[in-house]
XYZ file of C-alpha atoms in Angstrom:
412
model
C 6.782 30.500 -1.464
C 5.107 27.550 0.111
C 2.735 26.344 -2.199
C 4.694 24.754 -4.805
C 5.285 21.002 -4.535
C 5.676 18.106 -3.504
C 9.179 17.390 -2.506
C 10.590 14.407 -0.760
C 13.222 15.833 1.696
C 12.885 19.684 1.308
C 10.617 21.417 3.435
C 10.242 23.839 0.753
C 11.209 27.294 1.135
C 11.066 28.520 -2.054
C 12.410 31.735 -0.839
C 11.895 33.938 -3.967
C 9.567 32.030 -5.933
C 5.973 31.886 -5.674
C 6.082 28.384 -5.250
C 4.444 26.650 -2.921
C 6.586 23.699 -2.193
C 5.206 20.524 -0.899
C 7.290 18.756 1.050
C 9.850 15.807 0.422
C 7.687 13.667 -1.667
C 5.706 15.032 -4.125
C 3.531 18.056 -3.143
C 5.913 20.340 -1.691
C 5.303 23.632 -0.813
C 7.869 26.435 0.541
C 7.169 28.479 3.726
C 8.913 31.767 4.213
C 9.082 33.480 7.495
C 6.579 34.924 9.699
C 3.455 35.740 8.400
C 3.320 39.527 8.375
C 1.534 40.174 4.737
C -2.072 41.416 5.274
C -5.021 39.307 3.743
C -5.624 39.682 0.360
C -8.965 40.713 -1.293
C -11.719 38.003 -1.281
C -12.545 38.630 -4.671
C -10.674 38.667 -8.027
C -9.934 42.167 -8.965
C -12.278 43.408 -11.897
C -10.067 43.183 -15.164
C -9.076 46.468 -16.725
C -7.895 46.970 -20.012
C -4.300 46.193 -20.303
C -1.735 48.907 -20.319
C 2.169 48.506 -20.577
C 2.388 49.729 -16.839
C 0.200 46.000 -16.111
C 1.540 44.138 -19.083
C 4.240 44.928 -21.713
C 3.452 44.565 -25.461
C 4.960 41.324 -26.398
C 7.075 42.964 -29.214
C 10.006 41.250 -31.189
C 12.493 43.289 -28.527
C 10.696 42.168 -25.528
C 10.790 38.698 -26.934
C 14.434 39.058 -27.058
C 14.681 40.004 -23.643
C 12.732 37.161 -22.588
C 15.112 34.848 -24.692
C 17.956 36.304 -22.975
C 16.674 36.096 -19.483
C 15.490 32.576 -19.854
C 18.657 31.275 -21.192
C 20.653 32.854 -18.302
C 18.518 30.967 -15.546
C 19.084 27.956 -17.461
C 22.718 28.693 -17.470
C 22.772 28.992 -13.647
C 20.322 26.453 -12.509
C 21.383 23.820 -15.476
C 17.726 22.993 -16.080
C 17.679 20.392 -19.001
C 14.509 21.987 -20.596
C 11.899 24.826 -19.897
C 8.989 25.918 -22.142
C 7.509 29.394 -21.154
C 4.226 30.669 -22.287
C 2.583 34.184 -22.220
C -0.594 35.199 -23.255
C -2.300 38.702 -22.605
C -5.528 40.298 -24.516
C -4.219 42.952 -27.100
C -0.713 42.519 -25.892
C 0.535 39.362 -28.062
C 1.670 36.091 -26.950
C 5.264 34.372 -26.371
C 5.432 30.738 -26.356
C 8.997 28.930 -26.590
C 11.017 25.810 -25.439
C 14.312 25.886 -24.565
C 16.792 22.941 -24.025
C 16.147 19.363 -24.237
C 13.313 16.910 -22.918
C 15.497 13.934 -22.958
C 19.181 14.254 -21.879
C 20.017 10.689 -23.086
C 18.852 11.438 -26.711
C 19.010 15.069 -26.922
C 15.349 15.439 -28.181
C 14.189 19.089 -27.654
C 11.693 20.370 -25.297
C 8.286 20.945 -27.311
C 5.212 22.512 -26.629
C 3.026 19.475 -26.604
C 4.645 17.533 -23.949
C 3.117 16.136 -21.035
C 4.857 16.454 -17.617
C 3.784 15.712 -13.896
C 2.652 18.732 -12.408
C 2.825 18.234 -8.753
C 1.029 20.354 -6.270
C -1.022 22.031 -9.023
C -3.094 18.639 -8.385
C -4.306 20.528 -5.393
C -6.179 23.073 -7.224
C -8.239 20.231 -8.526
C -8.916 18.552 -5.975
C -10.182 21.365 -3.796
C -12.194 22.641 -6.801
C -13.925 19.265 -6.318
C -14.353 19.794 -2.797
C -15.871 23.126 -3.518
C -18.144 21.662 -5.824
C -19.393 19.602 -2.793
C -19.792 22.828 -0.847
C -21.983 24.259 -3.895
C -24.108 21.109 -3.834
C -24.912 21.869 -0.144
C -23.328 18.121 0.447
C -20.332 19.507 2.762
C -19.785 22.763 4.614
C -16.305 24.374 4.688
C -16.607 24.605 8.575
C -17.577 21.054 9.062
C -14.703 19.057 11.242
C -12.867 16.589 9.485
C -13.787 14.127 12.028
C -17.110 14.082 10.319
C -15.647 12.514 7.488
C -12.113 10.607 8.333
C -11.842 8.966 11.687
C -8.338 8.896 13.645
C -7.456 12.270 12.711
C -5.564 14.256 15.459
C -7.444 17.181 16.633
C -9.768 15.968 14.178
C -13.132 17.227 15.947
C -11.352 20.978 15.861
C -9.814 21.075 12.254
C -12.364 22.145 9.593
C -12.315 21.480 6.041
C -11.476 25.474 5.356
C -8.406 25.035 7.634
C -7.383 22.000 5.626
C -7.767 23.591 2.141
C -6.151 27.039 3.553
C -3.098 25.059 4.896
C -3.802 26.216 8.632
C -4.719 22.669 10.127
C -1.272 22.109 12.350
C -1.035 18.602 10.693
C 2.525 17.143 10.226
C 3.189 16.597 6.591
C 3.877 13.084 5.882
C 6.336 13.996 3.123
C 8.688 15.100 5.379
C 8.620 11.977 7.746
C 12.055 10.556 7.730
C 10.796 6.872 7.673
C 8.416 7.820 4.495
C 11.576 9.363 2.790
C 13.579 6.189 3.202
C 11.237 4.012 2.113
C 10.078 5.989 -1.058
C 13.631 6.415 -1.988
C 14.562 2.856 -1.523
C 11.806 1.836 -4.231
C 10.417 4.807 -5.849
C 8.198 2.622 -8.005
C 6.077 1.048 -5.160
C 2.680 2.104 -4.452
C 1.156 3.982 -1.387
C -2.388 4.259 -0.137
C -3.771 7.382 1.363
C -4.420 5.471 4.711
C -0.462 4.610 4.381
C 0.340 8.375 3.883
C -1.563 9.363 6.860
C -0.210 7.117 9.149
C 3.374 8.708 8.549
C 1.758 12.149 9.563
C -0.530 10.870 12.442
C 2.365 9.222 14.182
C 3.662 12.939 14.903
C 1.944 15.498 17.319
C -0.017 18.305 15.801
C 2.234 21.067 14.964
C 0.344 23.946 16.399
C -3.581 24.497 17.434
C -6.088 24.525 14.203
C -5.936 27.678 12.620
C -3.166 29.517 14.500
C -1.065 29.630 11.250
C 0.032 28.678 7.994
C 1.989 25.796 7.404
C 2.106 23.976 4.086
C 1.367 20.188 4.442
C 0.404 17.611 1.986
C -1.498 15.893 4.548
C -4.341 18.403 4.299
C -4.863 17.560 0.740
C -4.795 13.581 1.217
C -7.574 14.139 3.897
C -9.519 16.397 1.423
C -9.395 13.616 -1.308
C -10.602 11.157 1.192
C -13.601 13.719 1.903
C -14.447 13.728 -1.933
C -14.702 10.055 -2.273
C -16.359 9.461 1.135
C -19.346 12.169 0.204
C -19.808 11.171 -3.750
C -19.105 7.199 -3.085
C -16.402 7.435 -6.200
C -12.724 7.388 -6.482
C -11.060 10.945 -6.491
C -9.662 10.336 -10.090
C -13.106 9.738 -11.280
C -14.573 12.615 -9.652
C -11.998 14.926 -10.948
C -12.249 13.558 -14.584
C -16.044 14.000 -14.683
C -16.602 17.084 -12.415
C -13.573 19.209 -13.054
C -11.344 18.136 -16.298
C -14.472 17.349 -18.357
C -16.523 20.709 -17.796
C -13.375 22.915 -17.969
C -12.498 21.133 -21.342
C -9.144 19.846 -20.579
C -8.462 16.968 -22.818
C -4.762 16.533 -21.982
C -4.817 16.386 -18.270
C -4.940 12.998 -16.242
C -5.073 11.822 -12.801
C -3.238 8.629 -13.363
C -3.563 5.583 -11.414
C -0.204 4.453 -12.381
C 3.281 5.718 -13.312
C 2.254 5.819 -16.777
C 2.480 9.074 -18.583
C 0.572 10.089 -21.925
C 2.398 10.374 -24.854
C 4.135 12.508 -25.585
C 5.875 13.399 -22.600
C 9.229 15.241 -21.319
C 11.887 12.876 -19.101
C 12.228 14.071 -15.670
C 15.346 14.487 -13.454
C 15.508 14.799 -9.764
C 18.356 14.638 -7.007
C 15.815 13.724 -4.529
C 17.483 10.226 -4.441
C 18.890 7.949 -2.069
C 22.316 8.552 -3.401
C 21.923 12.469 -3.818
C 22.954 12.429 -7.495
C 20.563 13.538 -10.257
C 18.560 10.484 -11.850
C 15.867 10.145 -14.321
C 12.595 10.041 -12.006
C 10.150 9.889 -14.970
C 8.345 6.724 -14.048
C 8.543 7.072 -10.469
C 4.874 5.967 -9.087
C 3.393 9.057 -7.765
C 0.766 7.509 -5.688
C 2.595 9.084 -2.725
C 1.405 12.306 -3.863
C -2.270 11.435 -4.645
C -4.849 14.207 -4.001
C -1.483 16.402 -3.149
C 0.302 16.169 -6.555
C -0.287 12.899 -8.750
C -1.558 14.726 -11.823
C -0.436 15.285 -15.243
C -0.961 17.714 -17.842
C 0.556 19.995 -20.599
C 1.078 23.738 -21.571
C -2.139 24.558 -23.207
C -4.413 22.572 -20.815
C -2.291 24.550 -18.046
C -3.062 28.039 -19.844
C -6.908 27.189 -19.890
C -7.048 25.790 -16.197
C -5.136 28.951 -14.858
C -7.829 31.083 -16.280
C -10.902 29.054 -15.073
C -9.032 28.318 -11.495
C -8.689 32.219 -11.134
C -12.156 33.126 -12.319
C -13.942 30.729 -10.704
C -16.026 29.212 -13.792
C -16.528 25.965 -12.099
C -17.923 27.474 -8.970
C -20.465 29.653 -7.670
C -19.402 33.286 -7.059
C -20.170 33.242 -3.573
C -17.902 29.776 -3.061
C -15.108 31.293 -5.324
C -15.188 34.469 -3.152
C -14.639 32.009 -0.015
C -11.730 30.508 -2.224
C -9.940 33.778 -2.967
C -9.688 34.774 1.045
C -6.086 34.661 1.556
C -4.404 34.258 5.097
C -0.762 35.726 5.185
C 2.084 33.267 4.166
C 5.457 34.467 4.735
C 6.156 37.307 1.886
C 4.525 40.698 2.352
C 1.730 40.798 -0.317
C 1.361 37.301 -0.777
C -1.318 35.189 0.655
C -3.000 31.687 0.540
C -6.450 30.922 0.134
C -8.344 27.352 -0.530
C -5.923 25.381 -2.626
C -4.776 28.551 -4.345
C -2.555 31.441 -3.764
C -2.311 35.438 -4.649
C 1.547 36.408 -5.107
C 1.955 39.779 -6.344
C -1.341 39.739 -8.074
C -0.679 36.607 -9.763
C -3.264 33.902 -8.932
C -2.811 30.425 -9.097
C -0.594 27.449 -7.835
C 2.804 26.451 -8.488
C 3.750 22.578 -8.722
C 6.928 20.263 -8.013
C 7.455 16.661 -8.004
C 10.533 14.826 -8.378
C 11.611 15.446 -11.976
C 9.214 18.053 -12.885
C 7.806 21.656 -12.021
C 5.084 24.033 -13.213
C 3.979 27.465 -12.593
C 0.382 28.309 -14.220
C -0.839 31.800 -12.938
C -3.132 34.165 -13.984
C -3.020 38.136 -13.395
C -6.600 39.689 -13.282
C -5.452 43.150 -13.794
C -3.994 42.510 -17.133
C -6.050 39.352 -18.093
C -2.714 37.562 -18.641
C -1.668 33.921 -18.453
C 1.907 32.915 -17.543
C 2.686 29.103 -17.732
C 6.034 27.909 -17.167
C 7.218 24.134 -17.552
C 10.299 22.398 -16.686
C 11.595 18.773 -16.520
C 13.585 18.957 -13.399
C 13.086 19.693 -9.337
C 16.815 20.292 -8.709
C 16.932 23.175 -6.644
C 19.460 26.012 -7.137
C 20.961 27.830 -3.998
C 17.838 26.563 -2.122
C 15.194 27.846 -4.535
C 12.819 26.160 -6.799
C 13.988 26.881 -10.480
C 10.087 27.331 -11.282
C 10.483 30.474 -9.148
C 13.654 31.842 -10.609
C 11.997 31.576 -14.432
C 9.070 33.109 -13.012
C 10.902 35.842 -11.304
C 13.142 36.463 -14.558
C 9.985 36.633 -16.801
C 7.590 38.815 -14.756
C 10.563 41.323 -13.990
C 10.352 41.843 -17.856
C 6.631 41.816 -18.740
C 5.117 43.123 -15.494
C 7.595 44.745 -13.309
C 4.619 46.048 -11.031
C 3.772 42.341 -10.341
C 7.201 40.543 -10.306
C 6.413 36.872 -8.640
C 7.323 36.169 -6.296
C 7.698 39.710 -4.989
C 11.645 40.406 -5.557
C 13.249 41.693 -8.805
C 16.178 39.801 -10.044
C 19.520 41.053 -10.211
C 20.210 42.406 -13.574
C 22.449 40.388 -15.913
C 25.990 39.747 -14.730
C 24.805 41.172 -11.331
C 25.262 39.133 -8.244
């Protein structure tokens, strides 16, 4: 799906995954085909007592099925390491790591490792924006030109359209010159204005609001809106207004390429040579408000619930956030920096070296978090999508992410 991550070259069409991939450089999103799905509900479904039809009891037998499914996907995709977490009231939990966090040393994956979260960053940026809506300091239907000058169609593109990926602005991370520059020196820094320049040299792709098209450019602009209105750097606003009240102590919006200890090494093939390389310490500034953040398993578990239930927003603003418009898979929709994929609410993330999938299923009050230390695609699909698909086919067969059940083991 489109929302997943920030890719450098790929336009992100994570077909079967629910990953909204961003685009070549860091905040990618996957776009499906023509939008044919009906819009989703404007509010989070009322939680109901979990039944096995909604979420299977996590018995030893089910855990064994999950182990086998995860290992099969690992064999196929050659992912170095993955962590899978499942939690549902009354159904138990499943938290397990597989493979290695560091291919050089053989150090195993662990549940406390930090990873880069790519486009999951968008959920934090848009939350900060929506808090300003709650404070009556901005309006969702304000034109972006009110806050940022020089935007093509800026007098007609609204903040709502930017957050909902319907602006029509070209995705800077798909620009050829940008890709070459980043791959030539992954340690260099980019400013938000430099990123916008790569986008704005391209004409608008379509009139504002005409259709869904995942673009990291939208989030760079929204980050600038937050800074303009608050008068403070985006990373400070998110730390103080989102991370602190959400109780996320292991999530950071870095201002350098450094990662907090402990962390998993990341591996990508989005390199100048096309070969898989260690991208752990690539400078993520090129992703900024679209994909620069870092987190860990437990914080993402907590955040998936907070995001889906709107704990940091008023009910009215959360309802606006959850109003979705079609992406490209029937039954899936994108709201304001959030998606609803077969009932799973959240966002995926991918950046060179890492992918994450933290989502929440209101019907079962269930949370799923998948972390991996590579973004190397398998047959054109994001590996996080394939893991999410394999896991949900077992525990929530009526809510398979992103909508297509995987073949049985040994199948084609």
